[in-house]
Coordinates of C-alpha atoms and ligand atoms in Angstrom, one line a residue:
X1 CA 155.1 -65.4 -4.5
X2 CA 158.9 -65.2 -4.5
X3 CA 160.2 -61.6 -4.7
X4 CA 160.2 -60.4 -8.2
X5 CA 163.2 -58.2 -7.6
X6 CA 166.2 -59.4 -5.5
X7 CA 169.6 -58.1 -4.7
X8 CA 172.7 -60.5 -4.6
X9 CA 175.7 -59.2 -2.6
X10 CA 179.0 -60.1 -4.2
X11 CA 181.6 -58.3 -2.2
X12 CA 182.5 -55.1 -0.4
X13 CA 185.4 -53.0 -1.4
X14 CA 188.1 -53.2 1.4
X15 CA 189.2 -49.6 0.8
X16 CA 185.7 -47.9 0.6
X17 CA 182.2 -48.8 1.5
X18 CA 181.2 -49.5 -2.0
X19 CA 179.7 -52.9 -2.9
X20 CA 179.5 -55.2 -5.9
X21 CA 176.3 -56.9 -6.6
X22 CA 173.7 -58.3 -8.9
X23 CA 170.0 -57.3 -9.1
X24 CA 167.7 -60.0 -10.4
X25 CA 164.4 -59.0 -12.2
X26 CA 161.9 -60.9 -14.2
X27 CA 163.6 -59.7 -17.5
X28 CA 167.0 -60.6 -16.5
X29 CA 169.9 -59.3 -14.1
X30 CA 172.2 -56.6 -14.1
X31 CA 175.5 -55.9 -12.2
X32 CA 175.9 -53.1 -9.7
X33 CA 177.0 -50.4 -9.2
X34 CA 175.1 -49.8 -12.5
X35 CA 174.2 -46.6 -14.5
X36 CA 170.8 -46.7 -16.0
X37 CA 170.2 -44.8 -19.2
X38 CA 166.9 -42.8 -19.3
X39 CA 164.4 -43.3 -22.0
X40 CA 161.8 -40.9 -20.8
X41 CA 159.3 -41.4 -23.9
X42 CA 160.0 -45.3 -24.4
X43 CA 163.3 -44.6 -26.2
X44 CA 166.8 -43.6 -24.9
X45 CA 167.0 -40.8 -27.4
X46 CA 168.4 -41.7 -31.0
X47 CA 169.7 -45.2 -29.7
X48 CA 168.3 -48.5 -30.8
X49 CA 167.8 -51.4 -28.5
X50 CA 170.8 -53.2 -30.5
X51 CA 173.0 -50.3 -29.8
X52 CA 172.1 -50.1 -26.0
X53 CA 172.9 -53.8 -25.9
X54 CA 176.2 -53.3 -27.8
X55 CA 177.2 -50.8 -25.1
X56 CA 176.4 -53.1 -22.3
X57 CA 173.3 -51.2 -21.0
X58 CA 171.8 -53.7 -18.4
X59 CA 168.6 -51.8 -17.5
X60 CA 166.8 -48.7 -18.9
X61 CA 164.4 -46.1 -17.4
X62 CA 161.1 -44.9 -18.6
X63 CA 158.4 -42.4 -17.4
X64 CA 155.0 -43.0 -16.0
X65 CA 154.1 -39.3 -16.4
X66 CA 155.0 -39.1 -20.1
X67 CA 153.8 -42.5 -21.2
X68 CA 150.4 -41.9 -19.5
X69 CA 149.9 -38.6 -21.2
X70 CA 151.2 -39.8 -24.5
X71 CA 150.6 -42.5 -26.1
X72 CA 148.6 -43.5 -22.9
X73 CA 149.2 -46.5 -20.7
X74 CA 146.2 -48.1 -22.2
X75 CA 147.9 -48.2 -25.8
X76 CA 151.2 -49.7 -24.4
X77 CA 149.1 -52.3 -22.3
X78 CA 147.3 -53.3 -25.6
X79 CA 150.7 -53.5 -27.2
X80 CA 151.6 -56.2 -24.7
X81 CA 153.5 -53.8 -22.3
X82 CA 156.4 -51.4 -22.6
X83 CA 159.1 -54.1 -23.3
X84 CA 157.2 -55.2 -26.4
X85 CA 156.2 -51.7 -27.5
X86 CA 159.8 -50.6 -27.4
X87 CA 161.5 -54.0 -28.4
X88 CA 163.6 -54.0 -25.2
X89 CA 163.7 -57.5 -23.5
X90 CA 165.9 -56.5 -20.5
X91 CA 165.0 -55.0 -17.2
X92 CA 163.0 -51.7 -17.3
X93 CA 162.4 -49.3 -14.3
X94 CA 159.6 -46.7 -14.4
X95 CA 159.4 -43.7 -12.1
X96 CA 156.0 -43.0 -10.6
X97 CA 155.4 -39.6 -12.0
X98 CA 155.3 -37.4 -9.0
X99 CA 158.6 -35.8 -9.7
X100 CA 157.7 -35.0 -13.3
X101 CA 154.4 -33.4 -12.3
X102 CA 156.4 -30.9 -10.2
X103 CA 159.2 -30.4 -12.7
X104 CA 157.0 -30.1 -15.8
X105 CA 153.4 -28.6 -15.1
X106 CA 152.2 -25.5 -13.5
X107 CA 149.0 -25.1 -11.4
X108 CA 149.6 -28.2 -9.4
X109 CA 147.9 -28.7 -6.0
X110 CA 148.9 -31.4 -3.6
X111 CA 146.1 -33.0 -1.4
X112 CA 146.2 -36.0 0.6
X113 CA 144.3 -38.0 -2.1
X114 CA 147.0 -37.1 -4.6
X115 CA 148.2 -34.2 -6.9
X116 CA 145.8 -32.0 -9.1
X117 CA 147.7 -30.4 -12.1
X118 CA 147.5 -29.3 -15.7
X119 CA 148.8 -31.5 -18.7
X120 CA 152.0 -29.6 -19.5
X121 CA 151.1 -30.1 -23.3
X122 CA 147.7 -29.1 -23.6
X123 CA 146.6 -27.5 -20.3
X124 CA 143.9 -30.2 -19.5
X125 CA 143.1 -30.8 -15.8
X126 CA 144.7 -34.1 -14.6
X127 CA 144.9 -35.9 -11.2
X128 CA 147.7 -38.3 -10.2
X129 CA 147.4 -40.5 -6.9
X130 CA 149.4 -43.3 -5.5
X131 CA 146.7 -46.0 -7.0
X132 CA 146.7 -44.2 -10.4
X133 CA 150.5 -44.3 -10.6
X134 CA 150.5 -48.0 -9.6
X135 CA 147.8 -48.8 -12.2
X136 CA 149.8 -47.0 -15.0
X137 CA 153.2 -48.8 -14.1
X138 CA 151.3 -52.1 -14.0
X139 CA 149.9 -51.3 -17.3
X140 CA 153.5 -50.7 -18.6
X141 CA 154.8 -53.9 -17.0
X142 CA 158.0 -52.4 -15.9
X143 CA 160.3 -54.8 -13.7
X144 CA 160.7 -52.1 -11.3
X145 CA 158.1 -49.6 -10.3
X146 CA 158.7 -46.6 -8.0
X147 CA 156.2 -45.7 -5.2
X148 CA 154.4 -42.3 -5.7
X149 CA 156.1 -39.7 -3.8
X150 CA 156.7 -36.0 -3.3
X151 CA 160.0 -34.5 -4.2
X152 CA 160.0 -31.2 -2.5
X153 CA 162.1 -28.5 -4.0
X154 CA 165.5 -27.4 -2.5
X155 CA 165.7 -25.6 -0.1
X156 CA 162.6 -26.5 1.9
X157 CA 161.9 -25.7 5.6
X158 CA 162.0 -28.3 8.0
X159 CA 158.4 -27.9 8.9
X160 CA 157.3 -28.3 5.2
X161 CA 159.7 -31.3 4.8
X162 CA 158.3 -33.1 7.8
X163 CA 154.8 -32.9 6.6
X164 CA 155.7 -33.9 3.1
X165 CA 157.7 -36.9 4.5
X166 CA 154.9 -38.0 6.5
X167 CA 152.4 -37.9 3.6
X168 CA 154.9 -39.7 1.2
X169 CA 154.9 -42.5 3.8
X170 CA 151.2 -42.7 3.9
X171 CA 151.3 -42.6 0.0
X172 CA 153.8 -45.6 0.1
X173 CA 151.4 -47.7 2.1
X174 CA 148.7 -47.0 -0.3
X175 CA 151.2 -48.0 -3.3
X176 CA 151.7 -51.2 -1.5
X177 CA 148.0 -51.9 -1.1
X178 CA 147.2 -50.9 -4.7
X179 CA 150.0 -53.1 -6.0
X180 CA 149.0 -55.8 -3.7
X181 CA 152.0 -57.7 -5.1
X182 CA 149.7 -59.1 -7.8
X183 CA 152.0 -58.4 -10.8
X184 CA 155.5 -60.0 -11.2
X185 CA 156.9 -56.5 -10.5
X186 CA 159.2 -55.1 -7.9
X187 CA 158.2 -51.9 -6.0
X188 CA 160.7 -49.5 -4.6
X189 CA 160.0 -47.2 -1.7
X190 CA 161.5 -43.7 -2.0
X191 CA 163.2 -42.2 1.0
X192 CA 162.8 -38.3 1.3
X193 CA 163.6 -35.9 4.0
X194 CA 165.8 -33.4 1.9
X195 CA 168.9 -32.3 3.9
X196 CA 167.5 -33.0 7.3
X197 CA 169.1 -36.0 9.2
X198 CA 166.1 -36.6 11.6
X199 CA 163.7 -36.5 8.7
X200 CA 165.7 -38.9 6.5
X201 CA 165.6 -41.4 9.5
X202 CA 161.9 -40.9 10.1
X203 CA 161.4 -41.5 6.2
X204 CA 163.8 -44.7 6.0
X205 CA 162.3 -46.1 9.3
X206 CA 158.6 -45.7 7.9
X207 CA 159.4 -47.3 4.4
X208 CA 161.9 -50.1 5.6
X209 CA 159.0 -51.2 8.1
X210 CA 156.8 -51.7 4.8
X211 CA 159.5 -54.2 3.6
X212 CA 159.7 -52.9 -0.2
X213 CA 162.1 -55.3 -2.4
X214 CA 164.2 -52.2 -2.9
X215 CA 164.8 -48.4 -1.9
X216 CA 165.7 -45.2 -3.6
X217 CA 166.9 -42.0 -2.1
X218 CA 164.8 -39.2 -3.5
X219 CA 164.9 -35.5 -3.1
X220 CA 168.5 -35.1 -4.2
X221 CA 170.0 -33.8 -7.4
X222 CA 167.3 -31.0 -7.2
X223 CA 170.1 -28.0 -7.2
X224 CA 171.5 -28.7 -3.7
X225 CA 175.4 -28.2 -3.4
X226 CA 177.4 -31.4 -3.9
X227 CA 178.4 -31.3 -0.1
X228 CA 174.9 -31.2 1.0
X229 CA 174.1 -34.3 -1.3
X230 CA 177.1 -36.2 0.0
X231 CA 176.3 -35.5 3.6
X232 CA 172.8 -36.7 3.1
X233 CA 174.0 -39.8 1.5
X234 CA 176.5 -40.4 4.3
X235 CA 173.5 -40.4 7.0
X236 CA 170.8 -42.0 4.8
X237 CA 172.5 -45.0 3.0
X238 CA 173.3 -46.8 6.4
X239 CA 169.5 -46.7 7.3
X240 CA 168.7 -48.8 4.1
X241 CA 168.7 -52.5 4.3
X242 CA 172.0 -54.0 3.2
X243 CA 170.4 -56.9 1.4
X244 CA 168.2 -54.8 -1.0
X245 CA 169.0 -52.6 -3.9
X246 CA 169.8 -48.9 -3.2
X247 CA 169.0 -46.3 -6.0
X248 CA 170.0 -42.7 -5.9
X249 CA 167.6 -40.9 -8.2
X250 CA 168.9 -38.4 -10.8
X251 CA 172.5 -38.8 -10.3
X252 CA 174.6 -38.2 -12.2
X253 CA 177.8 -36.7 -13.2
X254 CA 181.0 -39.0 -13.2
X255 CA 182.2 -37.6 -9.9
X256 CA 178.7 -38.2 -8.3
X257 CA 178.6 -41.7 -9.6
X258 CA 181.9 -42.6 -8.0
X259 CA 181.1 -40.8 -4.6
X260 CA 177.6 -42.4 -4.6
X261 CA 179.2 -45.9 -5.1
X262 CA 181.9 -45.2 -2.3
X263 CA 178.9 -44.5 0.0
X264 CA 177.0 -47.7 -0.9
X265 CA 174.8 -46.7 -3.7
X266 CA 174.0 -49.5 -6.3
X267 CA 171.8 -47.8 -8.8
X268 CA 172.0 -44.5 -10.7
X269 CA 170.1 -42.6 -13.4
X270 CA 170.7 -39.4 -15.1
X271 CA 169.6 -37.4 -18.2
X272 CA 173.0 -35.8 -18.6
X273 CA 174.8 -38.0 -21.3
X274 CA 171.9 -37.6 -23.9
X275 CA 170.9 -34.2 -22.9
X276 CA 174.4 -32.5 -23.2
X277 CA 175.2 -34.7 -26.5
X278 CA 172.4 -32.6 -28.2
X279 CA 174.5 -29.7 -27.9
X280 CA 177.7 -31.2 -28.7
X281 CA 179.1 -31.6 -25.1
X282 CA 181.2 -34.8 -24.7
X283 CA 182.6 -36.5 -21.6
X284 CA 186.1 -37.8 -22.0
X285 CA 188.7 -39.3 -19.7
X286 CA 190.4 -36.1 -19.7
X287 CA 187.3 -33.8 -18.9
X288 CA 184.3 -32.4 -21.0
X289 CA 184.7 -30.8 -24.3
X290 CA 182.4 -29.2 -26.7
X291 CA 182.9 -30.6 -30.2
X292 CA 181.6 -27.5 -31.8
X293 CA 184.7 -25.6 -30.9
X294 CA 186.6 -24.4 -33.9
X295 CA 189.8 -26.1 -32.3
X296 CA 188.3 -29.4 -33.5
X297 CA 187.7 -28.4 -37.3
X298 CA 190.8 -30.2 -38.4
X299 CA 191.3 -32.7 -35.4
X300 CA 191.3 -35.9 -37.3
X301 CA 191.8 -37.9 -34.0
X302 CA 189.1 -39.6 -32.0
X303 CA 186.7 -38.0 -29.5
X304 CA 188.8 -39.8 -26.8
X305 CA 191.9 -41.8 -27.1
X306 CA 190.9 -44.1 -24.3
X307 CA 187.3 -45.1 -25.5
X308 CA 186.5 -48.1 -27.5
X309 CA 183.1 -46.8 -28.5
X310 CA 181.6 -47.0 -32.0
X311 CA 182.0 -43.3 -32.4
X312 CA 185.6 -43.2 -31.3
X313 CA 186.6 -46.1 -33.3
X314 CA 185.0 -44.9 -36.5
X315 CA 184.9 -41.2 -36.6
X316 CA 187.0 -38.3 -36.0
X317 CA 186.6 -35.1 -34.0
X318 CA 186.6 -33.1 -37.1
X319 CA 183.6 -35.3 -38.7
X320 CA 181.6 -35.0 -35.5
X321 CA 182.3 -31.2 -35.3
X322 CA 181.0 -30.9 -38.9
X323 CA 177.9 -33.0 -38.2
X324 CA 176.9 -31.1 -35.0
X325 CA 177.6 -27.7 -36.7
X326 CA 175.5 -28.8 -39.7
X327 CA 172.8 -30.0 -37.3
X328 CA 172.9 -33.3 -38.9
X329 CA 171.0 -35.9 -36.9
X330 CA 173.7 -38.4 -37.2
X331 CA 176.0 -36.1 -35.2
X332 CA 173.7 -36.3 -32.1
X333 CA 173.5 -40.1 -32.6
X334 CA 177.4 -40.2 -32.4
X335 CA 177.7 -37.8 -29.6
X336 CA 174.8 -39.7 -27.6
X337 CA 176.5 -43.0 -28.3
X338 CA 179.9 -41.8 -26.8
X339 CA 178.6 -40.3 -23.6
X340 CA 176.2 -43.2 -22.9
X341 CA 179.1 -45.7 -23.6
X342 CA 181.6 -43.3 -21.4
X343 CA 179.2 -43.6 -18.2
X344 CA 178.6 -47.4 -18.8
X345 CA 182.3 -47.9 -19.2
X346 CA 182.9 -45.7 -16.0
X347 CA 180.5 -48.1 -14.1
X348 CA 182.5 -51.1 -15.2
X349 CA 185.8 -49.5 -14.1
X350 CA 184.2 -48.9 -10.7
X351 CA 183.1 -52.6 -10.5
X352 CA 186.5 -53.6 -11.4
X353 CA 188.1 -51.4 -8.8
X354 CA 185.6 -52.9 -6.1
X355 CA 186.7 -56.4 -7.2
X356 CA 190.4 -55.2 -6.7
X357 CA 189.6 -53.3 -3.5
X358 CA 191.0 -50.0 -4.7
X359 CA 188.0 -47.9 -5.4
X360 CA 189.6 -45.1 -3.3
X361 CA 192.7 -45.1 -5.6
X362 CA 190.6 -45.2 -8.7
X363 CA 188.8 -42.1 -7.5
X364 CA 192.1 -40.2 -7.2
X365 CA 193.2 -41.3 -10.6
X366 CA 189.9 -40.4 -12.3
X367 CA 189.5 -37.0 -10.5
X368 CA 193.1 -36.2 -11.5
X369 CA 192.7 -37.1 -15.1
X370 CA 189.2 -35.6 -15.6
X371 CA 190.2 -32.4 -13.7
X372 CA 187.8 -32.6 -10.8
X373 CA 189.0 -30.3 -8.1
X374 CA 190.3 -32.3 -5.0
X375 CA 187.9 -33.0 -2.2
Ligands
NEZ1 C1 162.8 -41.9 -16.9 C2 163.3 -41.3 -15.6 C3 163.8 -40.1 -15.6 C4 164.1 -39.4 -14.1 C5 164.0 -40.4 -13.1 C6 164.4 -39.7 -11.7 C7 163.6 -38.5 -11.3 C8 163.7 -38.1 -9.8 C9 165.0 -37.2 -9.8 N1 165.7 -36.8 -10.7 C10 166.6 -35.8 -10.0 N2 166.3 -35.8 -8.7 C11 165.2 -36.6 -8.5 C12 164.5 -37.0 -7.4 C13 163.3 -37.9 -7.6 C14 162.4 -38.2 -6.4 O1 162.6 -37.6 -5.3 N3 161.4 -39.0 -6.6 C15 161.1 -39.5 -7.9 N4 160.1 -40.2 -7.9 N5 161.9 -39.1 -8.9 C16 163.0 -38.2 -8.8 C17 163.5 -41.4 -13.2 C18 163.1 -42.1 -14.4
ZN2 ZN1 183.8 -43.0 -27.4

């Protein structure tokens, strides 16, 4: 069968290592570098599919762990799959659930066959394995599935990380066998290895030899310092096939998106925009601001002069300040809309800078305006 998910390279920026591309999936294509809004429980919090399309979201993410526990992958399968269930006809990527087990539930116990843990909502004993994670994602019908991996905490000893990488590689083989390419879905391998160059190389070699249609860098954005992340990217990205999508999991903030793209990453996800929106924190072209601040009570200008989003075109800082202070749901919708549009616009500016071979210059301009300290 033809590969369900393919990468089309358009060009590489002459000033940096960033690349412009297109990822093709059964539910359509999206340009890269791309920011992928996170919709953990089958919704990008407070946003409708129409609004996500209006802001040019090309692909969204959802979660195996959460949807398995509630409403159940069987329910979503019976509904005709996740696209139909949530009325989203563009690409969907689902994570495999391992990461969520480690970040959400206690009493977990990792064995060769899989992970035993307790349901973080009711304490029931549960078991998740490579085979189970593939079956759930198959039921959801996502266009891009992630292999079942272990994302060790940061920091981890070299000894622990080596054993974990070797198990994750064995789990990746089991995912491929379980998937058996029966579904028209792409399966990405996840490279682990933490901050250790030799283990990143071992993980990459193991997974590249299994010929996945795409690859992710896991094990980062788990509390490590930015320079540890950037160094890991520098020696891991070159190990990944140039003709396949490269996804950096859990990243990230505006500066990390730009620095990741410069190091050859194509796909990013982050819960940040909708998570910080809920407490009124907004990303703007001149840095972050918290709209609850008293300074905005009588500020009748837009959130961000340079933003053309629905919120900035129709509402003032004073109005959003009022709604968030009054704990009005519409306020969270307006701040979420703006933050998502901000990151989606940022990635369009990154793609344009690659087209013009000036992503290095763009990085300087953006860091200056946003207030990021110099490298
Ligand atoms: C809906 C959804 C939410 C979140 C994610 C990414 C979640 C995520 C990480 N987030 C920060 N760092 C991360 C590392 C890993 C990792 O090593 N492996 C996996 N499978 N996921 C990770 C994917 C989908
Ligand atoms: Zn805006």
